[in-house]
Coordinates of C-alpha atoms and ligand atoms in Angstrom, one line a residue:
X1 CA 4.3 -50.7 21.4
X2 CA 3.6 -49.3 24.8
X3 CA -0.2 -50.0 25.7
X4 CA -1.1 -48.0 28.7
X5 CA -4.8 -48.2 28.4
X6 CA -5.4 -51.1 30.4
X7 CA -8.8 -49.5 31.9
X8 CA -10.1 -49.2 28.5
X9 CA -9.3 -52.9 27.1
X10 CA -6.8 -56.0 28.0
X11 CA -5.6 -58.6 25.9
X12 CA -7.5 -62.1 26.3
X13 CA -4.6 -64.6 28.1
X14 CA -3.1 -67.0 26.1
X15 CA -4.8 -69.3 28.9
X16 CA -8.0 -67.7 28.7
X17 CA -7.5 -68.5 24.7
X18 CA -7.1 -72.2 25.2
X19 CA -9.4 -72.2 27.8
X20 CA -11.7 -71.2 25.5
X21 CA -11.2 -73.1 22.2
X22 CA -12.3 -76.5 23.2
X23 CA -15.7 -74.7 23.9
X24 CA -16.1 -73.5 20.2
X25 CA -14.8 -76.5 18.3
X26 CA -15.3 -80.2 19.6
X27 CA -17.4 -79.2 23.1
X28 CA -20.1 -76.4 20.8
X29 CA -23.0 -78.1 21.8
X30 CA -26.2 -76.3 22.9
X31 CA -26.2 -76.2 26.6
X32 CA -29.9 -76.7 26.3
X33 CA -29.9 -79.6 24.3
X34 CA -31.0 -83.2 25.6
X35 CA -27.9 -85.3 24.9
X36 CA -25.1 -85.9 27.3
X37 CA -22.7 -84.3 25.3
X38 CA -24.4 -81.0 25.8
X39 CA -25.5 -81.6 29.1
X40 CA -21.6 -81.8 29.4
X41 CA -21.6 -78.5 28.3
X42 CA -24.1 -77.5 30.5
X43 CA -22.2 -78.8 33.8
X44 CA -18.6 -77.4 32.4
X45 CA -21.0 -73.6 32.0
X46 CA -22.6 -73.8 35.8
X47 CA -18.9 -74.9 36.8
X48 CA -17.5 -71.9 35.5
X49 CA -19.7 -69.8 36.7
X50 CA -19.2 -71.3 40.0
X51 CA -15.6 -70.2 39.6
X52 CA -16.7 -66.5 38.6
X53 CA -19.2 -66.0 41.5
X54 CA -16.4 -68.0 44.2
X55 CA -14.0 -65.5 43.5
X56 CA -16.6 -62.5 44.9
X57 CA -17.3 -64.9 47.6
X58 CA -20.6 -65.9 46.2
X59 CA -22.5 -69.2 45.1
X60 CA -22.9 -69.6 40.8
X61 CA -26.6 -70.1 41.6
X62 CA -26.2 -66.3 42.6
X63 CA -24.7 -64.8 39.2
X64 CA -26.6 -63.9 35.8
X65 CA -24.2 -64.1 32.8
X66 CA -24.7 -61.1 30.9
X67 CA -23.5 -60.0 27.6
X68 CA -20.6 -57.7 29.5
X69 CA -20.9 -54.9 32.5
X70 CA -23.2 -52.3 30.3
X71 CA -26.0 -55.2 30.1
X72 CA -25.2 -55.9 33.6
X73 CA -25.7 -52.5 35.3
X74 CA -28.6 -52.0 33.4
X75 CA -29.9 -55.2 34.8
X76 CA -29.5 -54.0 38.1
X77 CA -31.6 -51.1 37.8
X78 CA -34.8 -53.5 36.9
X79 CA -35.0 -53.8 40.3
X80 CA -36.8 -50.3 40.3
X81 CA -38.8 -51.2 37.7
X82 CA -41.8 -52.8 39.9
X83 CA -42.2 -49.5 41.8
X84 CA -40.7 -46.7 39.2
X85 CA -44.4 -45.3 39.2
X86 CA -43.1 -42.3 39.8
X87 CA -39.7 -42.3 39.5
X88 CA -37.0 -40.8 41.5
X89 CA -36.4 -43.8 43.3
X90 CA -33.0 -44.3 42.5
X91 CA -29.6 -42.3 43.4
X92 CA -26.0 -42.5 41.5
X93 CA -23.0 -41.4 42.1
X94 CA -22.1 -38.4 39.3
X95 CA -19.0 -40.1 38.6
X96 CA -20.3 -43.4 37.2
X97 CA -20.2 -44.5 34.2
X98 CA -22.5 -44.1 31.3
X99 CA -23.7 -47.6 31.5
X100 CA -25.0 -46.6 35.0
X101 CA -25.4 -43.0 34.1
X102 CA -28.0 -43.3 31.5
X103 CA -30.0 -46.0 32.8
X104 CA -30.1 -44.0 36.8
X105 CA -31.3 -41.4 34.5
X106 CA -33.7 -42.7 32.3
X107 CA -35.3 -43.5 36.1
X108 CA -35.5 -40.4 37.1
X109 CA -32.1 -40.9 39.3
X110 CA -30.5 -38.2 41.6
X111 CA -27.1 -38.0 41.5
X112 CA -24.7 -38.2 44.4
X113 CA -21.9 -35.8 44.5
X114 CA -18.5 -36.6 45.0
X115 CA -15.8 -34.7 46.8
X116 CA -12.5 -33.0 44.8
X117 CA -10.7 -36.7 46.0
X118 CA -13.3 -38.7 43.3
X119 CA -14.5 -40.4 46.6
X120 CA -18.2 -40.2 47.5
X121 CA -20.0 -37.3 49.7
X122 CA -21.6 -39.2 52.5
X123 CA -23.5 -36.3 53.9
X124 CA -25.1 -35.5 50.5
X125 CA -25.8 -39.4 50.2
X126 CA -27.5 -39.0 53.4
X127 CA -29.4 -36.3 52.8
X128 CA -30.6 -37.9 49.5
X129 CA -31.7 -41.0 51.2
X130 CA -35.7 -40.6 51.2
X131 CA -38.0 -43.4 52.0
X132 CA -39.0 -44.0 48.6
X133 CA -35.6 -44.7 47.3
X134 CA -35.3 -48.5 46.5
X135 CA -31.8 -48.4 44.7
X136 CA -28.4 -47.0 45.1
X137 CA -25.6 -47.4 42.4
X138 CA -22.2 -46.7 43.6
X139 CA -19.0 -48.3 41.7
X140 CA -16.2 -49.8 43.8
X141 CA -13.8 -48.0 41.5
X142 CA -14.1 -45.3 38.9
X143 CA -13.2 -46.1 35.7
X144 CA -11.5 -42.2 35.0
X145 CA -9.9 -41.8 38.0
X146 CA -9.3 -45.6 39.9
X147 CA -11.0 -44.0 42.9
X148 CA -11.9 -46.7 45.4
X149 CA -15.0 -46.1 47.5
X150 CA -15.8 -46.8 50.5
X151 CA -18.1 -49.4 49.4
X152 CA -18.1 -51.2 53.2
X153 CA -19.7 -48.3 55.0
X154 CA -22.1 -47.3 52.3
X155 CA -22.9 -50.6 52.8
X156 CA -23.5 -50.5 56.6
X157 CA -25.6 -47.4 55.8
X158 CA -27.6 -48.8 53.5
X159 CA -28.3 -52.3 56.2
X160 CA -28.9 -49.6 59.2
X161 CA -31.7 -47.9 57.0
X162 CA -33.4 -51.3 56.0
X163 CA -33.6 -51.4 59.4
X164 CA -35.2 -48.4 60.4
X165 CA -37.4 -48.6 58.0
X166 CA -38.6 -52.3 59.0
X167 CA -38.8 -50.6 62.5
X168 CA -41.2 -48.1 60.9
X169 CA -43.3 -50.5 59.2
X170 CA -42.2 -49.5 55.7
X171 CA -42.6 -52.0 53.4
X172 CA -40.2 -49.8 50.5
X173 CA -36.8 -52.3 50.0
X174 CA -33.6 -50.7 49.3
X175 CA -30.3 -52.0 47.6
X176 CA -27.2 -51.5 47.3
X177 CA -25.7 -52.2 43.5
X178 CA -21.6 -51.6 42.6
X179 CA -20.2 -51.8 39.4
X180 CA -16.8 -53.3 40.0
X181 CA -15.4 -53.8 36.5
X182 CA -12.4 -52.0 37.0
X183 CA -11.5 -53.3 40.4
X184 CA -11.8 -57.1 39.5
X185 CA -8.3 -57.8 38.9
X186 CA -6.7 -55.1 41.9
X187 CA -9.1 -55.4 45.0
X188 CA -9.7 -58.7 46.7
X189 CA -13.6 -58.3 46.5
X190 CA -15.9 -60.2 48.7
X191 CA -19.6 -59.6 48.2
X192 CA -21.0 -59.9 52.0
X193 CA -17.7 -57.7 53.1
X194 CA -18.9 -55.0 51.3
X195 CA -22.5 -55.5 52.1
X196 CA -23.5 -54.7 48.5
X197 CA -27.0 -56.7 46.9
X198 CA -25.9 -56.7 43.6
X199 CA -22.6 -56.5 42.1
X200 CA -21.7 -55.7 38.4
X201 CA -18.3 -58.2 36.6
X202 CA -16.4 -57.3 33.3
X203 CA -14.6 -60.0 32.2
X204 CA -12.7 -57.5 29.4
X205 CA -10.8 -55.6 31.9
X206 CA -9.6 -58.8 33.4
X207 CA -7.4 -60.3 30.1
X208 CA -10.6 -62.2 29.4
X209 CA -13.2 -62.1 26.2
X210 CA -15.0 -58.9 25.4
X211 CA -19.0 -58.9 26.0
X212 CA -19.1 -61.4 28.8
X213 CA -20.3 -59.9 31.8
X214 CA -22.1 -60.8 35.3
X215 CA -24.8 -59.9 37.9
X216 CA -23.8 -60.8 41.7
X217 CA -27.7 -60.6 42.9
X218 CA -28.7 -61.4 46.5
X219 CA -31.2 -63.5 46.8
X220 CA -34.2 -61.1 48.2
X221 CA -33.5 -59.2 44.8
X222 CA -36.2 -59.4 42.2
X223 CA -35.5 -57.8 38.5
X224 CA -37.5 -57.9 35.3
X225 CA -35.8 -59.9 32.6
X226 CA -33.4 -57.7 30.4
X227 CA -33.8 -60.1 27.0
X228 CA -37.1 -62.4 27.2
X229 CA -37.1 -66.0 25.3
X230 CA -35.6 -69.2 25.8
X231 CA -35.6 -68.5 29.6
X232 CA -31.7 -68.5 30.0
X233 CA -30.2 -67.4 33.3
X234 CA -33.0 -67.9 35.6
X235 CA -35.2 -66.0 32.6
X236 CA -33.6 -62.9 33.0
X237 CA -31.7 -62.8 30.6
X238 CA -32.8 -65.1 27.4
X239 CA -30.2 -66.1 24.5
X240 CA -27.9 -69.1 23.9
X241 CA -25.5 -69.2 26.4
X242 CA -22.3 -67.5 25.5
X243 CA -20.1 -71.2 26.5
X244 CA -16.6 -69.8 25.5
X245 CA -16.9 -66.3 26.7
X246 CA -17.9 -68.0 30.3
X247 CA -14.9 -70.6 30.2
X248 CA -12.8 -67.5 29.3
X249 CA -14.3 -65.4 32.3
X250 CA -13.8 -68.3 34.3
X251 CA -10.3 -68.9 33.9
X252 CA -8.9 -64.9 33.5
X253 CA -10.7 -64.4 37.2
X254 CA -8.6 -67.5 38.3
X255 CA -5.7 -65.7 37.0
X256 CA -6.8 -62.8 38.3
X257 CA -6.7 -63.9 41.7
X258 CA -3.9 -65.8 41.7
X259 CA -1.6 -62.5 40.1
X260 CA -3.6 -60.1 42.2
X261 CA -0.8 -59.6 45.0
X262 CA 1.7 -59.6 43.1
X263 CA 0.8 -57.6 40.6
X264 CA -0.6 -54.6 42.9
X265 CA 3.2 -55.0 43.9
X266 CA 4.3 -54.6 40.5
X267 CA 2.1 -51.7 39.7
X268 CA 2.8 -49.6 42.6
X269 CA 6.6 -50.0 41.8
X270 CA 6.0 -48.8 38.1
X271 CA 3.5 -45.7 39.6
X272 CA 6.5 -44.5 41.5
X273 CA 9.1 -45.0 38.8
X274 CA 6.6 -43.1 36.5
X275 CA 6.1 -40.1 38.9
X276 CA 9.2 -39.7 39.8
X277 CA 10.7 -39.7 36.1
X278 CA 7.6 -37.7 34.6
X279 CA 8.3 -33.9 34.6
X280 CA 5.8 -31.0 34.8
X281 CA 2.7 -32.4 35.8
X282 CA 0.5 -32.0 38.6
X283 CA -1.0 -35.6 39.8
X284 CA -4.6 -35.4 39.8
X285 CA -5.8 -38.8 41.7
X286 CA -3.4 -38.9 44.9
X287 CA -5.2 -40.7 47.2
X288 CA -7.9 -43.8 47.6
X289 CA -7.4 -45.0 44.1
X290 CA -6.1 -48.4 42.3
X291 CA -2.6 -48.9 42.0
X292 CA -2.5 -49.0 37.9
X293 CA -4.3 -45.8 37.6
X294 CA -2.6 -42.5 36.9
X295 CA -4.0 -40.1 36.0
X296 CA -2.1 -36.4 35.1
X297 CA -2.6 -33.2 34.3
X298 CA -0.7 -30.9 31.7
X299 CA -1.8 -27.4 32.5
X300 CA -1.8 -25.3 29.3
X301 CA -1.5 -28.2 27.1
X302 CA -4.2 -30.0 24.7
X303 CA -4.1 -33.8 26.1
X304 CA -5.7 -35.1 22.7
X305 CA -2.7 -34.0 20.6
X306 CA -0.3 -35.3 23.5
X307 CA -2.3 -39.1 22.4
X308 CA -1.7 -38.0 18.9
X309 CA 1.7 -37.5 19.2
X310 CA 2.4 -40.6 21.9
X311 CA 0.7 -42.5 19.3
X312 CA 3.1 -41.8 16.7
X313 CA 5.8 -43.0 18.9
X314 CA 3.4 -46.4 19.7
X315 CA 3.1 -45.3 23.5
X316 CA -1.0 -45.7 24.0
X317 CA -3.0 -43.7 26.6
X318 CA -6.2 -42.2 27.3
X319 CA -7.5 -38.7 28.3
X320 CA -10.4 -40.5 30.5
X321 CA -12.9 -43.0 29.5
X322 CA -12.5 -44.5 25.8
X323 CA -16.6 -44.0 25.0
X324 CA -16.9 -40.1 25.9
X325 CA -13.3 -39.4 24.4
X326 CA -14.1 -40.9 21.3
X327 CA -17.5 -38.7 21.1
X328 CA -15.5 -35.7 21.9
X329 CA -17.0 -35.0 25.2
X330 CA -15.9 -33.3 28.5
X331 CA -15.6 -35.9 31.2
X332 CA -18.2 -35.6 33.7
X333 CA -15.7 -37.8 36.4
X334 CA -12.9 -34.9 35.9
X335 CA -15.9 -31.8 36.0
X336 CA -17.5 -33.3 39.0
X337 CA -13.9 -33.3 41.0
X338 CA -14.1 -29.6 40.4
X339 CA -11.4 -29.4 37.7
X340 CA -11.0 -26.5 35.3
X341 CA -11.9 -26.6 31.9
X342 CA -8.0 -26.2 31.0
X343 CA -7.2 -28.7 33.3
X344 CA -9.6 -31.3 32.2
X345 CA -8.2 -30.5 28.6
X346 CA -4.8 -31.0 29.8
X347 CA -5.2 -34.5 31.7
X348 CA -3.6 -37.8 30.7
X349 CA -5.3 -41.2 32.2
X350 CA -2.0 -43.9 32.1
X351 CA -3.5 -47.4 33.4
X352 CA -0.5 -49.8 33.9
X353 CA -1.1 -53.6 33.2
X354 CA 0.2 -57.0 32.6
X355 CA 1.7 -56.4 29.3
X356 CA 4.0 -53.4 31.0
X357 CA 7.3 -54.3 32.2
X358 CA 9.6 -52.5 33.9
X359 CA 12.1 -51.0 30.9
X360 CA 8.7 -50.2 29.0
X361 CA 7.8 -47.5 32.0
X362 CA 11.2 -45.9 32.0
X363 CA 11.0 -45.5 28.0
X364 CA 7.5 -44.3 28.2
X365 CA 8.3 -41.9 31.3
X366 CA 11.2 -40.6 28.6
X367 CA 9.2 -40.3 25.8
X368 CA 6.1 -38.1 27.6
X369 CA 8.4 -35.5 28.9
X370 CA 10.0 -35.5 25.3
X371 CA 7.0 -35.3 23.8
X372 CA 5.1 -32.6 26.3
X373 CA 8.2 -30.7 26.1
X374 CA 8.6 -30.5 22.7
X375 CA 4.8 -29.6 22.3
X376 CA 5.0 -26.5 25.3
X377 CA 7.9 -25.0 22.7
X378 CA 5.8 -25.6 20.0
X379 CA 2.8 -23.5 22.5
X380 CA 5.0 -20.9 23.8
X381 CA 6.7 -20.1 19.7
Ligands
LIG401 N1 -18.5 -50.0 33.8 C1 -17.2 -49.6 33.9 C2 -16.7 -49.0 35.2 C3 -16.3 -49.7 32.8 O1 -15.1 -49.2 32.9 C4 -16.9 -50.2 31.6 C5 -16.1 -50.3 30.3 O2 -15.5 -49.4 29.9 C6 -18.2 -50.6 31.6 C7 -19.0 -50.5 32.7 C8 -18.9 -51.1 30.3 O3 -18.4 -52.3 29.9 P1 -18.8 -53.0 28.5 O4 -18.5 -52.0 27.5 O5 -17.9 -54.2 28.5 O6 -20.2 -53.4 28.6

């Protein structure tokens, strides 16, 4: 098999695995419980998230454990809770995804457009700042495309209009959150770098468990709880702690880190090798995005049948993002760029990750332009 989906999944480490174990057999005590066994537990769980919120440059008594980046995003929009009287008090970028999408919108959100490169239009974020908008949701890297905003600069925006506004005696806060799920394991991310308030972590897209997620909130940041009961993570989020999945987290962001430079090397060799060997496609995300993301376009050909018939030949990809493909929808990331309907029907997303090596992405680059040029004969018969 050839798995290039590595936006929409990644296989848990064998460290990560045996990480984990010890958590779910001998160590599977409560963390709440009274005994120093599970109070154990309990350190080896604040430890680890320690770990998780160092590697963003925060402190652990800054992260809420969530059950994976969808709870966490919509965590981050509590924030607008206390005011959302109204509503409208909350701006997106279009090109999020539906984790953010549908909560921005069940607030009443305004979306930000984005420019044909994927990255966000400043002027139009401007121009949508009023002084009744508390939050603004803006991923570090999109999830369909890699794109890499400039989360830095939004940033300074969003500090020189807390500003003003103190100046003008108005009491409205405003934040900036980022979902950085995809960016985890191929940007060295620093929290106060990028001058964000809230940060949303995915510990599926880094090789560790599935539903373990976090919150990076600044402490000025007040949200309603998402799940109320026991009083877990600060009360925000109530249930038995997930122990495993957080060991797991812990150890696949070490991992992370440690592989981060050289695998950006790695991937940016395979990215060449790939479009230089691919034939007949026209390269949709060119500039500003991560280095495993790749993302094509086939004009004139149906992309679903091309994963059909890659499947067949155990080479995996993606036409965008796995939850709207699998509902059959147009992608909103690919409309918003201003791509034609034939084009979005004709695009390819190829993510490259640790499970590629280098004599995988020569057979895959092969087995594509067999495979597209086999189905344009089959078109043009
Ligand atoms: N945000 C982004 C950018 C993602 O790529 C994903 C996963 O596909 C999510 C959020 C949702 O993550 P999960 O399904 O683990 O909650």
């Amino acid at each position: 098999m050839i798995y290039l989906d590595h936006a929409a999944a990644t296989p848990v480490s064998r460290k990560v695995l045996q990480a984990m174990e010890p958590y779910s057999t001998r160590e599977f005590f409560n963390p709440s419980a009274a005994y120093l066994p599970a109070k154990k537990v309990a350190a080896d769980y604040e430890t680890a998230k320690g770990v998780i919120a160092h590697a963003i440059g925060a402190k652990g008594t800054d992260i809420v454990i969530t059950g994976g980046a969808t709870e966490a995003n919509n965590l981050a929009f509590t924030v607008a809770a206390q005011r959302n009287h109204g509503k409208g008090e909350v701006l997106y970028l279009e090109t999020e995804h539906d984790s953010v999408r549908a909560v921005a919108q069940q607030h009443g959100g305004r979306a930000i457009k984005v420019l044909p490169s994927g990255l966000i239009n400043l002027e139009d974020l401007k121009a949508k700042i009023t002084d009744d908008i508390i939050l603004i949701s803006v991923s570090l890297a999109n999830n369909e495309l890699g794109t890499i905003q400039p989360l830095a600069e939004i940033g300074s925006l969003v500090r020189e209009i807390r500003i003003d506004r103190l100046k003008r005696g108005i009491k409205i806060p405003i934040y900036l959150h980022s979902d950085a799920s995809q960016a985890l394991n191929l940007l060295d991310i620093n929290v106060a770098r990028l001058g964000v308030d809230m940060l949303t972590l995915n510990a599926a897209k880094v090789y560790g468990p599935k539903g373990v997620g976090a919150l990076y909130v600044a402490h000025d940041v007040k949200l309603s709880p998402l799940t109320m009961g026991g009083g877990q993570e600060k009360g925000l989020r109530a249930g038995t702690e997930n122990v495993p999945g957080v060991i797991g987290f812990a150890t696949a962001i070490k991992e992370a880190k440690e592989h981060l430079n050289g695998n950006r090397k790695k991937y940016k060799r395979f990215k060449q090798i790939l479009l230089s060997e691919l034939q007949g496609y026209e390269l949709i995300n060119k500039k500003h995005t991560l280095d495993n993301f790749i993302v094509l376009c086939y004009n004139g050909i149906d992309a679903e049948r091309l994963i059909y018939l890659l499947e067949e030949k155990e080479i995996y990809v993606a036409t965008g993002a796995a939850c709207a493909a699998s509902k059959g929808q147009k992608s909103h990331v690919l409309t918003a760029i201003g791509l034609s309907d034939s084009q979005i029907a004709g695009s390819l997303r190829l993510t490259l990750g640790e499970t590629n090596t280098e004599e995988q992405i020569h057979e895959a680059a092969q087995i594509i332009n067999e495979v597209v040029t086999t189905e344009r004969e089959r078109i043009n018969d």
